Amino acid sequence: MKYIFVTGGVVSSLGKGLAAASIGTLLEHRGLKVLMQKFDPYLNVDPGTMSPYQHGEVYVLDDGAETDLDLGHYERFTSGVLSRMNNLTSGQVFDAVIKKERRGDYLGKTVQFIPHVTDEIKARLHKVTDDNPEVDVLITEIGGTVGDMEGLLFLEALRQFALEVGKENVCFIHVTLLPFIKAAGEVKTKPTQQSVAKLREIGIQPDIIICRTEADLDEDNRRKIAMFCNVERKNVVAFRDVAHTIYECPLDLRRDKIDRLVVDKIGLGHTPSPALEDWETFVQKIIKPRNRATIAVVGKYIELQDAYKSIYESLIHAGAHHDTKIEIVRVEAEAIEDRGASEAIGAVHGILVPGGFGDRGIEGKIQAARYARENKIPYFGICLGMQIATIEFARNVCDLENANSTEFDKNTVHPVICLQEEQKGVDTMGATMRLGSCESILFAGTKASDLYGGADRIHERHRHRYEFNSDYQDRLQKAGLVISSVSAGEGLVEIIEVPEHPFYVASQFHPEFQSKPNRPHPLFSGFVKAALERAHKDLEA
Ligand code: GLN
């Protein structure tokens, strides 16, 4: 196995995850088998317990691991399906070391950061190597910024690891920022030089430097960075602000032949340069769509760029498939409570209510679901959005007054959404939800079954505690609600639909974790198609 380690310098939010993912795309298109992973230096065992304000979206894997949102980029930019082994946090590392110490595994030794903590990090790299013998290249992104105290142990572990596996098998890539100082009209390289100096201080000499720039990187600056960061000039790569979409990133990085530089460094230079036609076509569809449709995403963390990342990406994938630019209108659920649905979302072509926790904004979301149902606006509910649709239907179609989820009203007379027995005894927060991929059965003759191309079994990822209450199933069905999918084992409701509606579908699972460029998720695709049809009707009217 060959290894690529991607570190970041100068500032955070540089697009380091996208740079790593793009390298994954390029190498995969060279015919290499790529596996991607992330090391996060924070002390949480996983981001599952963090607020979206802290962390953005929590990305869920097939095996139920709650991970960093960069793993979403990795899965979308490469064909790999990742596992909990592919996101290591300091919390996991220390947890493992302390458990070993308590078991007496260290045989009376003093347990220390070096070697015990660094050994634990290296052990993870060896384990991932051993578990994936078919993989050619393992790309590991190190979270945080070089110079942070938290990241030091990871970097030291990588330095040692590179020596152990042979430097010829390892490529260190450092992603940095070249700030543009407007007043001077100049791009500055000093922060990059200092950040690389910090890396070299701990014994890591980057092989390639990726420079984030607003504009282009001129020859002078390339030469300067090469000279003072001790790399060859050709190994200074520009990573420009992309004009339209993050899916341009691999194309941009290819301009300076990053994939060639990497494969030459790790001895895989015999692989053919990548044909990226499929990727280019996809990007063109995003850049020059023929149609437009407006979709309201009604959420609670709507002002945050990253809280619904995978949902926004899935809408882009489905939009590209239908040659449609999706204009996303971000609607704060509480604004609907204040202004009413018709004012807040009356003009859109589709309404999406994403996942969420806690009761803030719930009534606004219920109003949105009702407005969509009554006015025949395409509605797509995801996880909480499905629970909302159920509550709305119970209240306004079945006349179950004050129906609710016990998450929001413990004593509701009509708990149409409630905890499953096994969740009732749970009193810790970390990794205790219903998590990961589960099989469910699709019923023929439903819209969902059509969308999935007639499949009778599907596998989708979950992250929730509350469920559709089966005691109400009959009553809701008699009133016209269609249950189009239930889980294979327990018969838990997975998808609901409202018939005689252009598109009213809601899933208990999170389809956004399995949508890819050129392979949009069928539910997103169906939703966008319905929104587009509504947009066309609006134009005709
Ligand atoms: N809060 C709801 C639950 O726990 C929905 C979770 C979600 O939307 N991810 O069941």
Coordinates of C-alpha atoms and ligand atoms in Angstrom, one line a residue:
M1 CA 0.0 0.0 0.0
K2 CA 1.1 3.6 -0.7
Y3 CA 0.2 6.5 1.5
I4 CA -0.8 10.1 1.0
F5 CA -1.0 12.4 4.0
V6 CA -2.7 15.7 3.6
T7 CA -2.1 18.4 6.1
G8 CA -3.3 22.0 6.3
G9 CA -1.5 25.2 7.0
V10 CA -2.2 28.9 7.8
V11 CA -6.0 28.8 8.4
S12 CA -8.8 26.3 8.6
S13 CA -11.7 26.1 6.0
L14 CA -9.1 25.9 3.2
G15 CA -10.9 23.2 1.3
K16 CA -8.4 20.6 2.5
G17 CA -11.0 17.9 2.5
L18 CA -12.0 18.8 -1.0
A19 CA -8.4 18.8 -2.1
A20 CA -7.9 15.3 -0.6
A21 CA -11.1 14.1 -2.1
S22 CA -10.2 15.6 -5.5
I23 CA -6.8 13.7 -5.4
G24 CA -8.9 10.6 -4.7
T25 CA -11.0 11.3 -7.8
L26 CA -8.0 11.8 -10.0
L27 CA -6.2 8.7 -8.8
E28 CA -9.3 6.6 -9.1
H29 CA -9.6 7.8 -12.7
R30 CA -6.1 6.6 -13.2
G31 CA -7.4 3.1 -12.4
L32 CA -6.1 3.0 -8.9
K33 CA -8.0 1.6 -6.0
V34 CA -8.2 4.4 -3.5
L35 CA -9.3 4.5 0.1
M36 CA -9.8 7.7 2.0
Q37 CA -9.9 8.6 5.7
K38 CA -9.7 11.4 8.2
F39 CA -7.8 11.9 11.4
D40 CA -9.5 14.5 13.7
P41 CA -7.5 15.8 16.6
Y42 CA -10.5 16.7 18.8
L43 CA -11.3 14.8 22.0
N44 CA -14.9 13.8 21.2
V45 CA -14.9 10.1 20.3
D46 CA -17.0 11.0 17.3
P47 CA -18.9 14.1 16.1
G48 CA -22.2 12.5 16.9
T49 CA -22.6 14.4 20.1
M50 CA -21.6 17.8 18.6
S51 CA -24.0 20.6 17.8
P52 CA -24.3 21.6 14.1
Y53 CA -23.0 25.0 15.2
Q54 CA -19.8 23.3 16.2
H55 CA -19.4 20.9 13.5
G56 CA -21.8 21.2 10.6
E57 CA -23.4 18.0 9.4
V58 CA -22.7 14.6 11.0
Y59 CA -22.1 12.2 8.1
V60 CA -23.3 8.6 8.7
L61 CA -21.7 5.6 7.2
D62 CA -23.2 2.2 6.3
D63 CA -21.8 0.7 9.5
G64 CA -23.5 3.4 11.6
A65 CA -20.4 5.4 12.4
E66 CA -21.1 9.1 12.9
T67 CA -18.3 10.9 11.2
D68 CA -16.9 14.1 10.0
L69 CA -18.6 15.7 7.0
D70 CA -15.4 15.4 5.0
L71 CA -16.2 11.7 4.7
G72 CA -19.2 12.8 2.8
H73 CA -16.9 14.4 0.3
Y74 CA -14.7 11.3 0.1
E75 CA -17.7 9.1 -0.6
R76 CA -19.1 11.5 -3.2
F77 CA -15.7 12.0 -4.9
T78 CA -14.6 8.4 -5.0
S79 CA -16.4 5.1 -5.3
G80 CA -15.2 3.9 -1.9
V81 CA -17.7 3.0 0.8
L82 CA -16.1 3.9 4.1
S83 CA -16.3 2.4 7.6
R84 CA -15.8 3.5 11.2
M85 CA -12.1 2.6 10.7
N86 CA -11.8 5.6 8.4
N87 CA -12.4 8.4 10.9
L88 CA -10.0 8.4 13.8
T89 CA -10.3 11.1 16.5
S90 CA -8.0 11.9 19.5
G91 CA -10.9 10.8 21.6
Q92 CA -10.8 7.3 20.2
V93 CA -7.0 7.2 20.5
F94 CA -6.9 8.2 24.2
D95 CA -9.9 6.0 24.9
A96 CA -8.0 3.0 23.5
V97 CA -4.8 3.8 25.4
I98 CA -6.6 4.3 28.7
K99 CA -8.5 1.1 28.3
K100 CA -5.3 -0.8 27.6
E101 CA -3.7 0.8 30.7
R102 CA -6.6 -0.3 32.9
R103 CA -6.4 -3.8 31.5
G104 CA -2.7 -3.9 32.4
D105 CA -1.6 -4.3 28.8
Y106 CA 1.4 -2.0 29.3
L107 CA 2.9 -4.4 31.8
G108 CA 3.8 -1.9 34.5
K109 CA 5.3 0.7 32.1
T110 CA 4.7 4.4 32.5
V111 CA 2.2 5.2 29.8
Q112 CA 3.3 8.2 27.7
F113 CA 2.3 10.3 24.7
I114 CA 5.3 9.0 22.9
P115 CA 5.4 6.0 22.3
H116 CA 2.0 4.8 23.5
V117 CA -0.3 7.4 22.0
T118 CA 1.7 7.6 18.7
D119 CA 1.8 3.8 18.5
E120 CA -1.9 3.7 18.8
I121 CA -2.3 6.1 15.8
K122 CA 0.2 4.0 13.8
A123 CA -1.6 0.8 14.7
R124 CA -4.7 2.2 13.1
L125 CA -2.8 2.9 9.9
H126 CA -1.5 -0.7 9.9
K127 CA -4.9 -2.1 10.7
V128 CA -6.5 -0.2 7.8
T129 CA -3.7 -1.4 5.5
D130 CA -4.1 -5.0 6.6
D131 CA -7.9 -4.9 6.3
N132 CA -7.8 -3.5 2.8
P133 CA -5.2 -5.5 0.9
E134 CA -6.8 -4.7 -2.5
V135 CA -6.3 -0.9 -2.0
D136 CA -3.4 0.8 -3.9
V137 CA -3.4 4.1 -2.1
L138 CA -4.6 5.2 1.3
I139 CA -5.3 9.0 1.5
T140 CA -5.4 10.3 5.0
E141 CA -6.4 13.9 5.7
I142 CA -5.3 15.3 9.1
G143 CA -7.9 17.7 10.5
G144 CA -6.9 21.1 12.0
T145 CA -4.0 23.3 11.1
V146 CA -0.3 22.6 11.4
G147 CA 0.9 24.5 14.5
D148 CA -2.1 23.5 16.6
M149 CA -1.0 21.7 19.7
E150 CA -3.8 19.1 19.3
G151 CA -2.4 17.9 16.0
L152 CA 1.2 17.3 17.1
L153 CA 0.8 13.7 18.1
F154 CA -0.8 12.8 14.8
L155 CA 2.0 14.5 12.9
E156 CA 4.7 12.8 15.0
A157 CA 3.0 9.4 14.4
L158 CA 3.0 10.1 10.6
R159 CA 6.7 11.0 10.7
Q160 CA 7.5 7.7 12.3
F161 CA 5.1 5.8 10.1
A162 CA 6.7 7.2 6.9
L163 CA 10.2 6.0 8.1
E164 CA 8.8 2.6 9.0
V165 CA 7.1 1.9 5.7
G166 CA 9.7 3.6 3.6
K167 CA 9.6 7.2 2.5
E168 CA 9.3 6.2 -1.2
N169 CA 5.8 4.8 -0.3
V170 CA 4.6 8.0 1.2
C171 CA 3.6 11.4 -0.2
F172 CA 3.1 14.4 2.2
I173 CA 0.9 17.1 0.8
H174 CA 0.5 20.4 2.5
V175 CA -2.5 22.6 1.6
T176 CA -1.9 26.3 2.4
L177 CA -3.4 29.7 1.8
L178 CA -1.8 32.5 -0.3
P179 CA -3.6 35.6 1.0
F180 CA -4.1 38.4 -1.5
I181 CA -3.5 41.8 0.1
K182 CA -5.7 44.2 -1.7
A183 CA -3.9 47.4 -0.6
A184 CA -0.6 46.1 -1.8
G185 CA -2.1 44.3 -4.8
E186 CA 0.0 41.3 -3.9
V187 CA -0.3 37.7 -3.2
K188 CA 1.7 36.8 -0.1
T189 CA 3.8 33.6 0.4
K190 CA 5.2 34.2 3.9
P191 CA 2.4 32.4 5.8
T192 CA 3.0 29.3 3.6
Q193 CA 6.8 29.5 4.3
Q194 CA 6.1 29.7 8.0
S195 CA 3.6 26.9 8.0
V196 CA 6.0 24.6 6.1
A197 CA 8.8 25.6 8.5
K198 CA 6.5 24.4 11.4
L199 CA 6.1 21.1 9.6
R200 CA 9.8 20.7 9.0
E201 CA 10.5 21.5 12.7
I202 CA 8.7 18.3 13.6
G203 CA 10.5 16.4 10.9
I204 CA 8.0 16.4 8.0
Q205 CA 9.2 17.8 4.7
P206 CA 6.1 18.1 2.4
D207 CA 6.6 16.7 -1.1
I208 CA 3.9 18.8 -2.7
I209 CA 2.4 22.1 -1.7
I210 CA -1.1 23.0 -2.7
C211 CA -1.7 26.7 -2.6
R212 CA -5.2 28.0 -2.3
T213 CA -5.4 31.2 -4.2
E214 CA -8.2 33.5 -5.3
A215 CA -6.5 34.1 -8.6
D216 CA -3.7 32.4 -10.4
L217 CA -0.3 31.6 -9.0
D218 CA 2.4 33.4 -11.0
E219 CA 5.9 32.0 -11.7
D220 CA 7.6 34.4 -9.3
N221 CA 5.5 33.1 -6.4
R222 CA 5.9 29.5 -7.4
R223 CA 9.7 29.9 -7.5
K224 CA 9.7 31.7 -4.1
I225 CA 7.6 29.0 -2.5
A226 CA 9.7 26.2 -4.0
M227 CA 12.9 27.8 -2.8
F228 CA 11.9 28.6 0.7
C229 CA 9.7 25.5 1.3
N230 CA 12.4 23.3 -0.1
V231 CA 10.3 21.6 -2.8
E232 CA 10.8 21.4 -6.5
R233 CA 9.0 24.2 -8.5
K234 CA 6.8 21.8 -10.3
N235 CA 5.6 20.5 -7.0
V236 CA 4.0 23.8 -6.1
V237 CA 0.4 23.4 -7.2
A238 CA -2.3 26.1 -7.5
F239 CA -5.7 25.4 -6.2
R240 CA -7.9 28.3 -7.3
D241 CA -11.3 29.4 -6.1
V242 CA -13.7 27.4 -8.4
A243 CA -16.3 29.5 -10.2
H244 CA -19.4 27.4 -10.0
T245 CA -19.2 24.1 -8.1
I246 CA -16.9 22.1 -5.9
Y247 CA -17.0 19.4 -8.5
E248 CA -14.6 21.6 -10.5
C249 CA -11.9 21.0 -7.9
P250 CA -10.4 17.8 -9.4
L251 CA -10.3 19.5 -12.8
D252 CA -8.6 22.5 -11.4
L253 CA -6.0 20.5 -9.5
R254 CA -5.3 18.5 -12.6
R255 CA -4.2 21.6 -14.4
D256 CA -0.9 21.5 -12.4
K257 CA -0.8 17.7 -12.8
I258 CA -1.2 16.9 -9.2
D259 CA -2.0 13.3 -9.9
R260 CA 1.1 12.9 -12.0
L261 CA 3.2 14.4 -9.2
V262 CA 1.7 12.1 -6.6
V263 CA 2.1 8.9 -8.6
D264 CA 5.6 9.7 -9.5
K265 CA 6.5 10.3 -5.8
I266 CA 5.0 7.0 -4.7
G267 CA 6.1 4.9 -7.6
L268 CA 2.8 4.4 -9.4
G269 CA 3.8 6.5 -12.3
H270 CA 3.0 3.8 -14.8
T271 CA -0.7 4.4 -14.5
P272 CA -2.4 6.2 -17.4
S273 CA -3.4 9.8 -17.0
P274 CA -7.0 10.1 -16.1
A275 CA -9.8 10.3 -18.6
L276 CA -12.3 12.4 -16.8
E277 CA -15.1 12.7 -19.5
D278 CA -17.8 11.5 -17.1
W279 CA -16.8 14.0 -14.5
E280 CA -16.5 16.8 -17.0
T281 CA -19.9 16.1 -18.4
F282 CA -21.3 16.2 -14.9
V283 CA -19.7 19.5 -14.2
Q284 CA -20.9 21.0 -17.5
K285 CA -24.5 20.0 -16.6
I286 CA -24.1 21.9 -13.3
I287 CA -22.6 24.9 -15.0
K288 CA -24.9 25.2 -18.0
P289 CA -28.3 23.8 -17.0
R290 CA -31.3 24.4 -19.3
N291 CA -33.9 24.5 -16.6
R292 CA -34.4 26.1 -13.2
A293 CA -36.4 25.1 -10.1
T294 CA -36.6 26.6 -6.7
I295 CA -36.6 24.4 -3.6
A296 CA -37.1 25.6 -0.1
V297 CA -35.2 23.7 2.6
V298 CA -37.0 24.4 5.8
G299 CA -34.7 23.8 8.8
K300 CA -33.4 24.9 12.1
Y301 CA -29.7 25.5 11.3
I302 CA -30.4 27.1 8.0
E303 CA -27.9 29.9 8.4
L304 CA -25.1 27.5 8.7
Q305 CA -23.2 26.6 5.5
D306 CA -22.5 23.0 6.5
A307 CA -25.5 21.8 8.5
Y308 CA -27.3 20.2 5.6
K309 CA -24.3 19.6 3.4
S310 CA -25.2 16.2 2.0
I311 CA -28.7 17.4 1.2
Y312 CA -27.5 20.3 -0.8
E313 CA -25.1 18.1 -2.6
S314 CA -27.8 15.5 -3.4
L315 CA -30.0 18.3 -4.8
I316 CA -27.1 19.3 -7.1
H317 CA -26.6 15.7 -8.2
A318 CA -30.3 15.3 -9.0
G319 CA -30.5 18.7 -10.6
A320 CA -27.6 17.9 -12.9
H321 CA -29.4 14.7 -13.9
H322 CA -32.4 16.7 -14.9
D323 CA -30.4 19.4 -16.5
T324 CA -31.7 21.8 -13.8
K325 CA -30.2 24.5 -11.7
I326 CA -31.7 24.1 -8.2
E327 CA -32.0 27.5 -6.5
I328 CA -32.1 26.6 -2.8
V329 CA -34.1 28.9 -0.6
R330 CA -33.0 28.4 2.9
V331 CA -36.0 28.9 5.2
E332 CA -35.8 29.2 9.0
A333 CA -38.7 27.1 10.3
E334 CA -39.5 29.7 12.9
A335 CA -40.0 32.3 10.1
I336 CA -42.9 30.2 8.9
E337 CA -44.4 30.4 12.4
D338 CA -44.0 34.2 12.2
R339 CA -45.0 34.9 8.7
G340 CA -47.2 32.0 7.6
A341 CA -46.3 29.4 5.0
S342 CA -47.8 31.1 1.9
E343 CA -45.7 34.2 2.5
A344 CA -42.5 32.3 3.4
I345 CA -42.6 29.5 0.8
G346 CA -45.6 30.2 -1.4
A347 CA -43.5 30.7 -4.5
V348 CA -41.2 27.7 -4.5
H349 CA -41.4 24.5 -6.7
G350 CA -40.5 22.0 -4.0
I351 CA -40.3 21.9 -0.2
L352 CA -37.8 19.8 1.7
V353 CA -37.8 19.3 5.4
P354 CA -34.5 17.8 6.5
G355 CA -33.5 15.9 9.7
G356 CA -33.3 17.6 13.0
F357 CA -33.5 17.3 16.8
G358 CA -35.4 19.3 19.5
D359 CA -38.6 21.2 19.4
R360 CA -37.5 24.7 18.1
G361 CA -39.3 25.4 14.8
I362 CA -41.4 22.2 14.8
E363 CA -44.7 24.0 14.3
G364 CA -43.3 25.9 11.4
K365 CA -42.2 22.7 9.7
I366 CA -45.6 21.2 10.3
Q367 CA -47.1 24.2 8.6
A368 CA -44.7 23.8 5.7
A369 CA -45.8 20.1 5.3
R370 CA -49.4 21.1 5.4
Y371 CA -49.0 23.8 2.9
A372 CA -47.2 21.4 0.5
R373 CA -49.8 18.8 0.9
E374 CA -52.8 21.1 0.4
N375 CA -51.3 23.1 -2.4
K376 CA -49.9 20.1 -4.2
I377 CA -46.3 21.4 -4.0
P378 CA -43.7 18.6 -4.2
Y379 CA -42.7 17.7 -0.6
F380 CA -39.7 15.6 0.4
G381 CA -39.3 14.8 4.1
I382 CA -36.2 13.3 5.5
C383 CA -36.0 11.7 8.9
L384 CA -37.5 14.4 11.1
G385 CA -39.2 15.6 7.9
M386 CA -41.0 12.3 7.7
Q387 CA -42.0 12.5 11.3
I388 CA -43.3 16.0 10.7
A389 CA -45.4 14.8 7.7
T390 CA -46.8 12.1 9.9
I391 CA -47.8 14.5 12.6
E392 CA -49.3 16.9 10.1
F393 CA -51.4 14.1 8.4
A394 CA -52.6 12.8 11.8
R395 CA -53.6 16.3 12.9
N396 CA -55.2 17.7 9.8
V397 CA -56.4 14.6 7.8
C398 CA -57.2 12.2 10.6
D399 CA -58.4 14.8 13.1
L400 CA -56.2 13.5 15.8
E401 CA -56.0 16.8 17.6
N402 CA -52.6 17.7 19.0
A403 CA -51.0 14.6 17.6
N404 CA -47.2 14.9 18.2
S405 CA -44.0 13.1 18.6
T406 CA -43.1 12.3 22.2
E407 CA -39.8 14.0 21.5
F408 CA -41.6 17.4 21.5
D409 CA -44.6 16.6 23.8
K410 CA -44.0 13.8 26.2
N411 CA -47.7 13.7 27.3
T412 CA -49.3 14.1 23.9
V413 CA -52.7 12.2 23.7
H414 CA -51.7 11.0 20.2
P415 CA -48.1 10.0 20.1
V416 CA -47.9 9.2 16.4
I417 CA -44.2 9.3 16.6
C418 CA -42.6 7.7 19.7
L419 CA -39.6 5.9 21.1
Q420 CA -39.2 2.2 20.4
E421 CA -39.0 -0.1 23.5
E422 CA -35.2 -0.5 23.2
Q423 CA -34.6 3.3 23.1
K424 CA -36.5 3.8 26.3
G425 CA -33.8 2.6 28.6
V426 CA -31.0 4.5 26.8
D427 CA -29.5 7.2 29.1
T428 CA -26.2 8.1 27.2
M429 CA -25.9 10.2 24.1
G430 CA -23.0 8.8 22.2
A431 CA -23.7 6.4 19.4
T432 CA -27.0 5.2 20.9
M433 CA -29.4 6.1 18.1
R434 CA -30.7 3.7 15.4
L435 CA -27.7 4.2 13.2
G436 CA -26.4 3.0 9.8
S437 CA -27.6 0.9 7.0
C438 CA -30.7 -1.2 7.3
E439 CA -32.6 -3.3 4.8
S440 CA -36.2 -2.4 4.1
I441 CA -38.9 -3.8 2.0
L442 CA -40.6 -1.7 -0.7
F443 CA -44.2 -2.3 -1.6
A444 CA -45.1 -2.6 -5.3
G445 CA -47.5 -0.1 -6.7
T446 CA -46.2 2.8 -4.6
K447 CA -44.4 5.9 -5.9
A448 CA -41.3 4.9 -3.9
S449 CA -41.2 1.5 -5.6
D450 CA -41.4 3.2 -9.0
L451 CA -38.6 5.6 -8.1
Y452 CA -36.4 2.8 -7.0
G453 CA -37.1 1.1 -10.4
G454 CA -39.3 -1.6 -9.0
A455 CA -36.7 -2.9 -6.4
D456 CA -38.3 -4.8 -3.6
R457 CA -35.4 -4.4 -1.1
I458 CA -33.4 -1.3 -0.4
H459 CA -30.5 -0.4 2.0
E460 CA -30.5 3.1 3.4
R461 CA -28.7 4.8 6.3
H462 CA -30.4 5.8 9.5
R463 CA -29.8 8.2 12.4
H464 CA -32.7 8.7 14.7
R465 CA -34.3 7.6 18.0
Y466 CA -38.0 8.1 17.4
E467 CA -40.2 6.0 15.1
F468 CA -43.6 6.0 13.4
N469 CA -45.9 4.5 16.1
S470 CA -47.4 1.3 14.7
D471 CA -50.5 1.7 16.9
Y472 CA -51.6 4.5 14.6
Q473 CA -50.7 2.7 11.3
D474 CA -54.2 1.5 10.6
R475 CA -55.9 4.8 11.3
L476 CA -53.5 6.8 9.2
Q477 CA -53.7 4.3 6.3
K478 CA -57.5 4.3 6.4
A479 CA -57.4 8.1 6.0
G480 CA -55.3 7.7 2.9
L481 CA -51.6 7.7 4.0
V482 CA -49.6 5.2 2.0
I483 CA -46.8 3.2 3.7
S484 CA -44.5 2.3 0.9
S485 CA -41.6 0.7 2.8
V486 CA -41.0 -1.0 6.2
S487 CA -37.8 -2.3 7.7
A488 CA -37.1 -5.9 6.9
G489 CA -36.8 -7.2 10.5
E490 CA -39.0 -5.1 12.7
G491 CA -41.5 -3.7 10.2
L492 CA -40.7 -0.1 11.2
V493 CA -42.2 2.4 8.8
E494 CA -39.5 3.6 6.5
I495 CA -41.3 5.6 3.7
I496 CA -44.7 7.3 3.7
E497 CA -46.5 8.9 0.8
V498 CA -49.6 10.9 0.2
P499 CA -51.3 9.8 -3.0
E500 CA -52.9 12.0 -5.6
H501 CA -50.2 14.5 -5.1
P502 CA -47.4 15.3 -7.6
F503 CA -44.8 14.2 -5.1
Y504 CA -45.3 13.8 -1.4
V505 CA -42.8 11.3 -0.1
A506 CA -41.0 11.1 3.2
S507 CA -38.4 8.7 4.5
Q508 CA -37.3 7.8 8.0
F509 CA -33.8 7.2 6.7
H510 CA -31.3 9.6 5.2
P511 CA -31.1 9.1 1.4
E512 CA -28.6 12.1 1.2
F513 CA -25.8 9.9 2.4
Q514 CA -25.9 7.7 -0.7
S515 CA -26.2 10.2 -3.5
K516 CA -23.3 10.6 -5.9
P517 CA -22.4 12.7 -8.9
N518 CA -23.7 10.9 -12.0
R519 CA -25.7 8.6 -9.7
P520 CA -28.4 10.8 -8.0
H521 CA -30.4 9.1 -5.3
P522 CA -33.8 8.0 -6.8
L523 CA -35.8 9.8 -4.2
F524 CA -34.0 13.1 -4.8
S525 CA -34.2 12.5 -8.5
G526 CA -38.0 12.0 -8.3
F527 CA -38.4 15.1 -6.1
V528 CA -36.4 17.3 -8.4
K529 CA -38.3 16.0 -11.4
A530 CA -41.6 16.9 -9.7
A531 CA -40.3 20.3 -8.8
L532 CA -39.1 20.9 -12.3
E533 CA -42.6 20.0 -13.6
R534 CA -44.1 22.5 -11.3
A535 CA -41.5 25.1 -12.5
H536 CA -42.6 24.4 -16.1
K537 CA -46.2 24.8 -15.2
D538 CA -45.4 28.2 -13.5
L539 CA -43.7 29.3 -16.7
E540 CA -46.7 28.3 -18.8
A541 CA -49.2 30.1 -16.4
Ligands
GLN1 N1 -35.2 13.8 16.2 C1 -35.7 12.7 15.4 C2 -35.3 11.4 16.0 O1 -34.5 11.3 16.8 C3 -35.2 12.8 14.0 C4 -33.8 12.6 13.8 C5 -33.2 13.1 12.5 O2 -33.9 13.8 11.8 N2 -32.0 12.7 12.2 O3 -35.9 10.4 15.7

